[in-house]
mmCIF file of C-alpha atoms in Angstrom:
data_model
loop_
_atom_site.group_PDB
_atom_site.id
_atom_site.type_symbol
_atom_site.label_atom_id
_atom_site.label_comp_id
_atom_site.label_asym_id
_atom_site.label_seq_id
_atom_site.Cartn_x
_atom_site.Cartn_y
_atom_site.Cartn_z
ATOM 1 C CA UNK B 1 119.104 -39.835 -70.871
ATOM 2 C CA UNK B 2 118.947 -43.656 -71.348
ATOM 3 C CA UNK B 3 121.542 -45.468 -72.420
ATOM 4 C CA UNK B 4 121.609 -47.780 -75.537
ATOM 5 C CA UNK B 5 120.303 -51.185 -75.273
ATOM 6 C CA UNK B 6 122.660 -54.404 -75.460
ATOM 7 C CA UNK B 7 122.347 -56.581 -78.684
ATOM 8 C CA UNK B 8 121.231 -59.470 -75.935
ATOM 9 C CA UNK B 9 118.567 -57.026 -74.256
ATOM 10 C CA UNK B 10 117.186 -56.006 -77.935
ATOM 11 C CA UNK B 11 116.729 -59.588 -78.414
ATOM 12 C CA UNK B 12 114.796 -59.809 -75.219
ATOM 13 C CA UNK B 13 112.451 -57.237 -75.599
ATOM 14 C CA UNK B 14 111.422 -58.309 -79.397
ATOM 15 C CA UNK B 15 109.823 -61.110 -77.763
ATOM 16 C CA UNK B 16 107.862 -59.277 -74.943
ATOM 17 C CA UNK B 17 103.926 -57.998 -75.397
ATOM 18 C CA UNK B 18 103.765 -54.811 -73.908
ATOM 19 C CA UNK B 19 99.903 -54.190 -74.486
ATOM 20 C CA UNK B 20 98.670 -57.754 -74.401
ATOM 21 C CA UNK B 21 99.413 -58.712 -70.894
ATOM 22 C CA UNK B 22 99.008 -62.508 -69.595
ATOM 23 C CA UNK B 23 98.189 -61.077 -65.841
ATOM 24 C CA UNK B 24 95.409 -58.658 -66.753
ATOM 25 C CA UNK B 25 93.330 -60.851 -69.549
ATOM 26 C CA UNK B 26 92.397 -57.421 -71.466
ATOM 27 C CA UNK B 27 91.920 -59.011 -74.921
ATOM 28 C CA UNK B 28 88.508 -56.626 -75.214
ATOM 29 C CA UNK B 29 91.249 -53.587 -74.279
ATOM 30 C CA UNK B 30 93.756 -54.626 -77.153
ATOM 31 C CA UNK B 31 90.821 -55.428 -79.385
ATOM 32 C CA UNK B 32 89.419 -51.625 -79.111
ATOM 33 C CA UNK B 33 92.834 -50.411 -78.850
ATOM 34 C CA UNK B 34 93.353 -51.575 -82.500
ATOM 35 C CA UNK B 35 89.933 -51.077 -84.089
ATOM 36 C CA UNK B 36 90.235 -47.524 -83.077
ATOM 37 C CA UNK B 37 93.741 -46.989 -83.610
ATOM 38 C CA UNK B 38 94.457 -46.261 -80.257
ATOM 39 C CA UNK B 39 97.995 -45.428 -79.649
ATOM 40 C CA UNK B 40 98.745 -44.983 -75.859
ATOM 41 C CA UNK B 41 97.166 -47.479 -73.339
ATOM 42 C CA UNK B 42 96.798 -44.362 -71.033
ATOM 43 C CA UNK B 43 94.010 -42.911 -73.379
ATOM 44 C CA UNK B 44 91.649 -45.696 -73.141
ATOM 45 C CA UNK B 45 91.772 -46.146 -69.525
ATOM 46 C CA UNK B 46 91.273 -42.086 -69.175
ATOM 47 C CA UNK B 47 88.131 -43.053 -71.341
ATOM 48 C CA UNK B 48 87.412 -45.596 -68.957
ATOM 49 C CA UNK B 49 87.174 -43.449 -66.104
ATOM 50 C CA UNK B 50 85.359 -40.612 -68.038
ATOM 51 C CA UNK B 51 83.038 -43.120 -69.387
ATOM 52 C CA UNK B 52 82.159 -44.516 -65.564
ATOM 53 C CA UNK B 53 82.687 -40.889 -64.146
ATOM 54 C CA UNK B 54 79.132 -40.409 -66.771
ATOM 55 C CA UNK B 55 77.624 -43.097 -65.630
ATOM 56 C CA UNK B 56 77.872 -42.520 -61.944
ATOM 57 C CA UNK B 57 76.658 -38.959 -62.585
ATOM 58 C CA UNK B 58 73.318 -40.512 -64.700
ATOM 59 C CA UNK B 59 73.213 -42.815 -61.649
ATOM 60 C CA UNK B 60 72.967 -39.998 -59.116
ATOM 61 C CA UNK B 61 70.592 -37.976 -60.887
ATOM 62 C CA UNK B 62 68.110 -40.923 -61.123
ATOM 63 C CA UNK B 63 68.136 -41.394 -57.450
ATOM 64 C CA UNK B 64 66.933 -37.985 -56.963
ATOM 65 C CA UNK B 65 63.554 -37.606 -56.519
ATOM 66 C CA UNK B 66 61.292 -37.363 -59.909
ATOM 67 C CA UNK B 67 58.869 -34.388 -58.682
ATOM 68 C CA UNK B 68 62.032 -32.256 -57.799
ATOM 69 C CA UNK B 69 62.869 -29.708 -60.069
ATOM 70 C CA UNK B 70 66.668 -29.777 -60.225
ATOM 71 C CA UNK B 71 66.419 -33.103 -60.789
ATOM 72 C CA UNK B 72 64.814 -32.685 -64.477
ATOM 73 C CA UNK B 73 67.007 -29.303 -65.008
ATOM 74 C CA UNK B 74 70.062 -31.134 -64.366
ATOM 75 C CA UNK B 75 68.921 -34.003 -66.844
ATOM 76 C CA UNK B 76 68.169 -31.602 -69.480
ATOM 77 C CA UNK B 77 71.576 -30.345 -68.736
ATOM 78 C CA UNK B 78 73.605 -33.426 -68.734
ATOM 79 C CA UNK B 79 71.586 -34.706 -71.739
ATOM 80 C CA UNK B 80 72.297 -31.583 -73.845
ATOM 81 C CA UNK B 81 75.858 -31.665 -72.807
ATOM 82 C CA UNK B 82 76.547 -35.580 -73.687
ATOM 83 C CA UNK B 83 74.372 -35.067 -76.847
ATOM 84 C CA UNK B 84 76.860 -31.690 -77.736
ATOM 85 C CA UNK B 85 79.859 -33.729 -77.550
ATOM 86 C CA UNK B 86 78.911 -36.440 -79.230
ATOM 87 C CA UNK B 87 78.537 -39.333 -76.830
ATOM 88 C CA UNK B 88 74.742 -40.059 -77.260
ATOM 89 C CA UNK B 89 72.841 -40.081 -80.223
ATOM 90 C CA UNK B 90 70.161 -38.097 -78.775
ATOM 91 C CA UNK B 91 68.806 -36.280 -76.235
ATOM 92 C CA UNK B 92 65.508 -38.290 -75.104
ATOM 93 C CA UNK B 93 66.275 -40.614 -72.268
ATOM 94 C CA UNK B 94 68.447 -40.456 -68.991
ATOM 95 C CA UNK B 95 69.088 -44.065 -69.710
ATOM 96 C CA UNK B 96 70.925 -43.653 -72.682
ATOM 97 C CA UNK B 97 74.182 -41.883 -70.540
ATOM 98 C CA UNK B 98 73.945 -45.314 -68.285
ATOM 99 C CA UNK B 99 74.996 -46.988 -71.579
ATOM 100 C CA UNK B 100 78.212 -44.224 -72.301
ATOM 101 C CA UNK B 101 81.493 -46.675 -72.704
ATOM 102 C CA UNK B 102 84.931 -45.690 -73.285
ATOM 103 C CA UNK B 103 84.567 -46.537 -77.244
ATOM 104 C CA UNK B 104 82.029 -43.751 -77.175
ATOM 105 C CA UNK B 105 84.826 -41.121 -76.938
ATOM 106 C CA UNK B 106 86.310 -42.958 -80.482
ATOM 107 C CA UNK B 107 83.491 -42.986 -82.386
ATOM 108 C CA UNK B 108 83.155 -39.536 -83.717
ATOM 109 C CA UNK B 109 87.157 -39.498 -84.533
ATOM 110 C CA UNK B 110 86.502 -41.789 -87.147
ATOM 111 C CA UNK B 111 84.787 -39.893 -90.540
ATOM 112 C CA UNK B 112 87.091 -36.777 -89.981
ATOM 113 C CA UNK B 113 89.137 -37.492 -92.278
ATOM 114 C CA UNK B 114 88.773 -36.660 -96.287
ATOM 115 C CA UNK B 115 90.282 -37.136 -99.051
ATOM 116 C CA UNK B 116 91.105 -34.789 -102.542
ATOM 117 C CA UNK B 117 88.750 -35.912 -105.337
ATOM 118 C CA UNK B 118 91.443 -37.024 -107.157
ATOM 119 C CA UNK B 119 93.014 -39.467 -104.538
ATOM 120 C CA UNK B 120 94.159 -43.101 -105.065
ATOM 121 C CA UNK B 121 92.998 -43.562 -101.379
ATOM 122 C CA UNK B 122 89.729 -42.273 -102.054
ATOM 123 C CA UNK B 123 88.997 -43.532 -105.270
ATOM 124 C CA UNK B 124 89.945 -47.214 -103.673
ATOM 125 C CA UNK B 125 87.814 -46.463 -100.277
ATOM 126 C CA UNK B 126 84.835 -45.476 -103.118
ATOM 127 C CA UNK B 127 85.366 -48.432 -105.269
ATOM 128 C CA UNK B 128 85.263 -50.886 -101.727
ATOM 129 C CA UNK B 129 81.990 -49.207 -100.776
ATOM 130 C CA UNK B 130 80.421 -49.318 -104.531
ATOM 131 C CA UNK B 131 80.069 -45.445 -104.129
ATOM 132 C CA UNK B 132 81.942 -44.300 -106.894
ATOM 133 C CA UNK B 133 81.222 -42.820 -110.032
ATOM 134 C CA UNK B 134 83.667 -42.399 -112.792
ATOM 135 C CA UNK B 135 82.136 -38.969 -113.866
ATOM 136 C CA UNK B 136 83.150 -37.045 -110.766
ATOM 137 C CA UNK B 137 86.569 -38.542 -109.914
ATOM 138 C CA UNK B 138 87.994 -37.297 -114.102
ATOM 139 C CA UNK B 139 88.845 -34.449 -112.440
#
């Protein structure tokens, strides 16, 4: 257990950064951090290594030799498997897993989420993208 902070070491820590560090510059971290509503700092750096773990792989396959056979069987494979979970948009080039980035992992989080016809929220996210008609939202 930890014990209750001091009224002097509240004050202290209200005026200390914890994700925007002077020492590690990482305003492009903070900045994805936020756009993807990122809550723990340990996420994005496991989709850091992920994302480079990818790339390393795609690197390694291309230095294989182009008339060997595992090396196209293992493209199709990685291709199919990046292009499965979402990371690629398709399934055409070996280049295209050389570009993989950490955001890549975020992206498909972000149109899960729907909304009851009847919603405030939705009727206000349909109104901001001049989607909505007044017919279907009556209900």
């Amino acid at each position: 257990m930890v014990r209750k902070l001091k009224y002097h070491e509240q004050k202290l820590l209200k005026k200390v950064d914890f994700i925007n560090w002077e020492v590690d510059n990482n305003l492009h971290e903070v900045k994805v951090l936020r756009k993807y509503h990122i809550e723990k700092r340990e996420d994005y750096t496991k989709y850091n290594k992920l994302s480079r773990n990818i790339r390393e792989l795609a690197q390694k396959i291309r230095d294989l030799d182009e008339k060997d056979g595992f090396r196209a069987q293992s493209t199709a494979l990685f291709l199919e498997k990046l292009y499965s979970v979402g990371l690629i948009p398709t399934k055409q080039n070996l280049s295209l897993a050389n570009e993989v980035c950490a955001s890549a992992f975020c992206r498909s989080m972000e149109d899960f989420v729907t909304w009851v016809d009847s919603s405030k929220i939705k009727q206000h996210v349909m109104n901001y993208n001049e989607e909505r008609d007044d017919f279907d939202l009556t209900v």
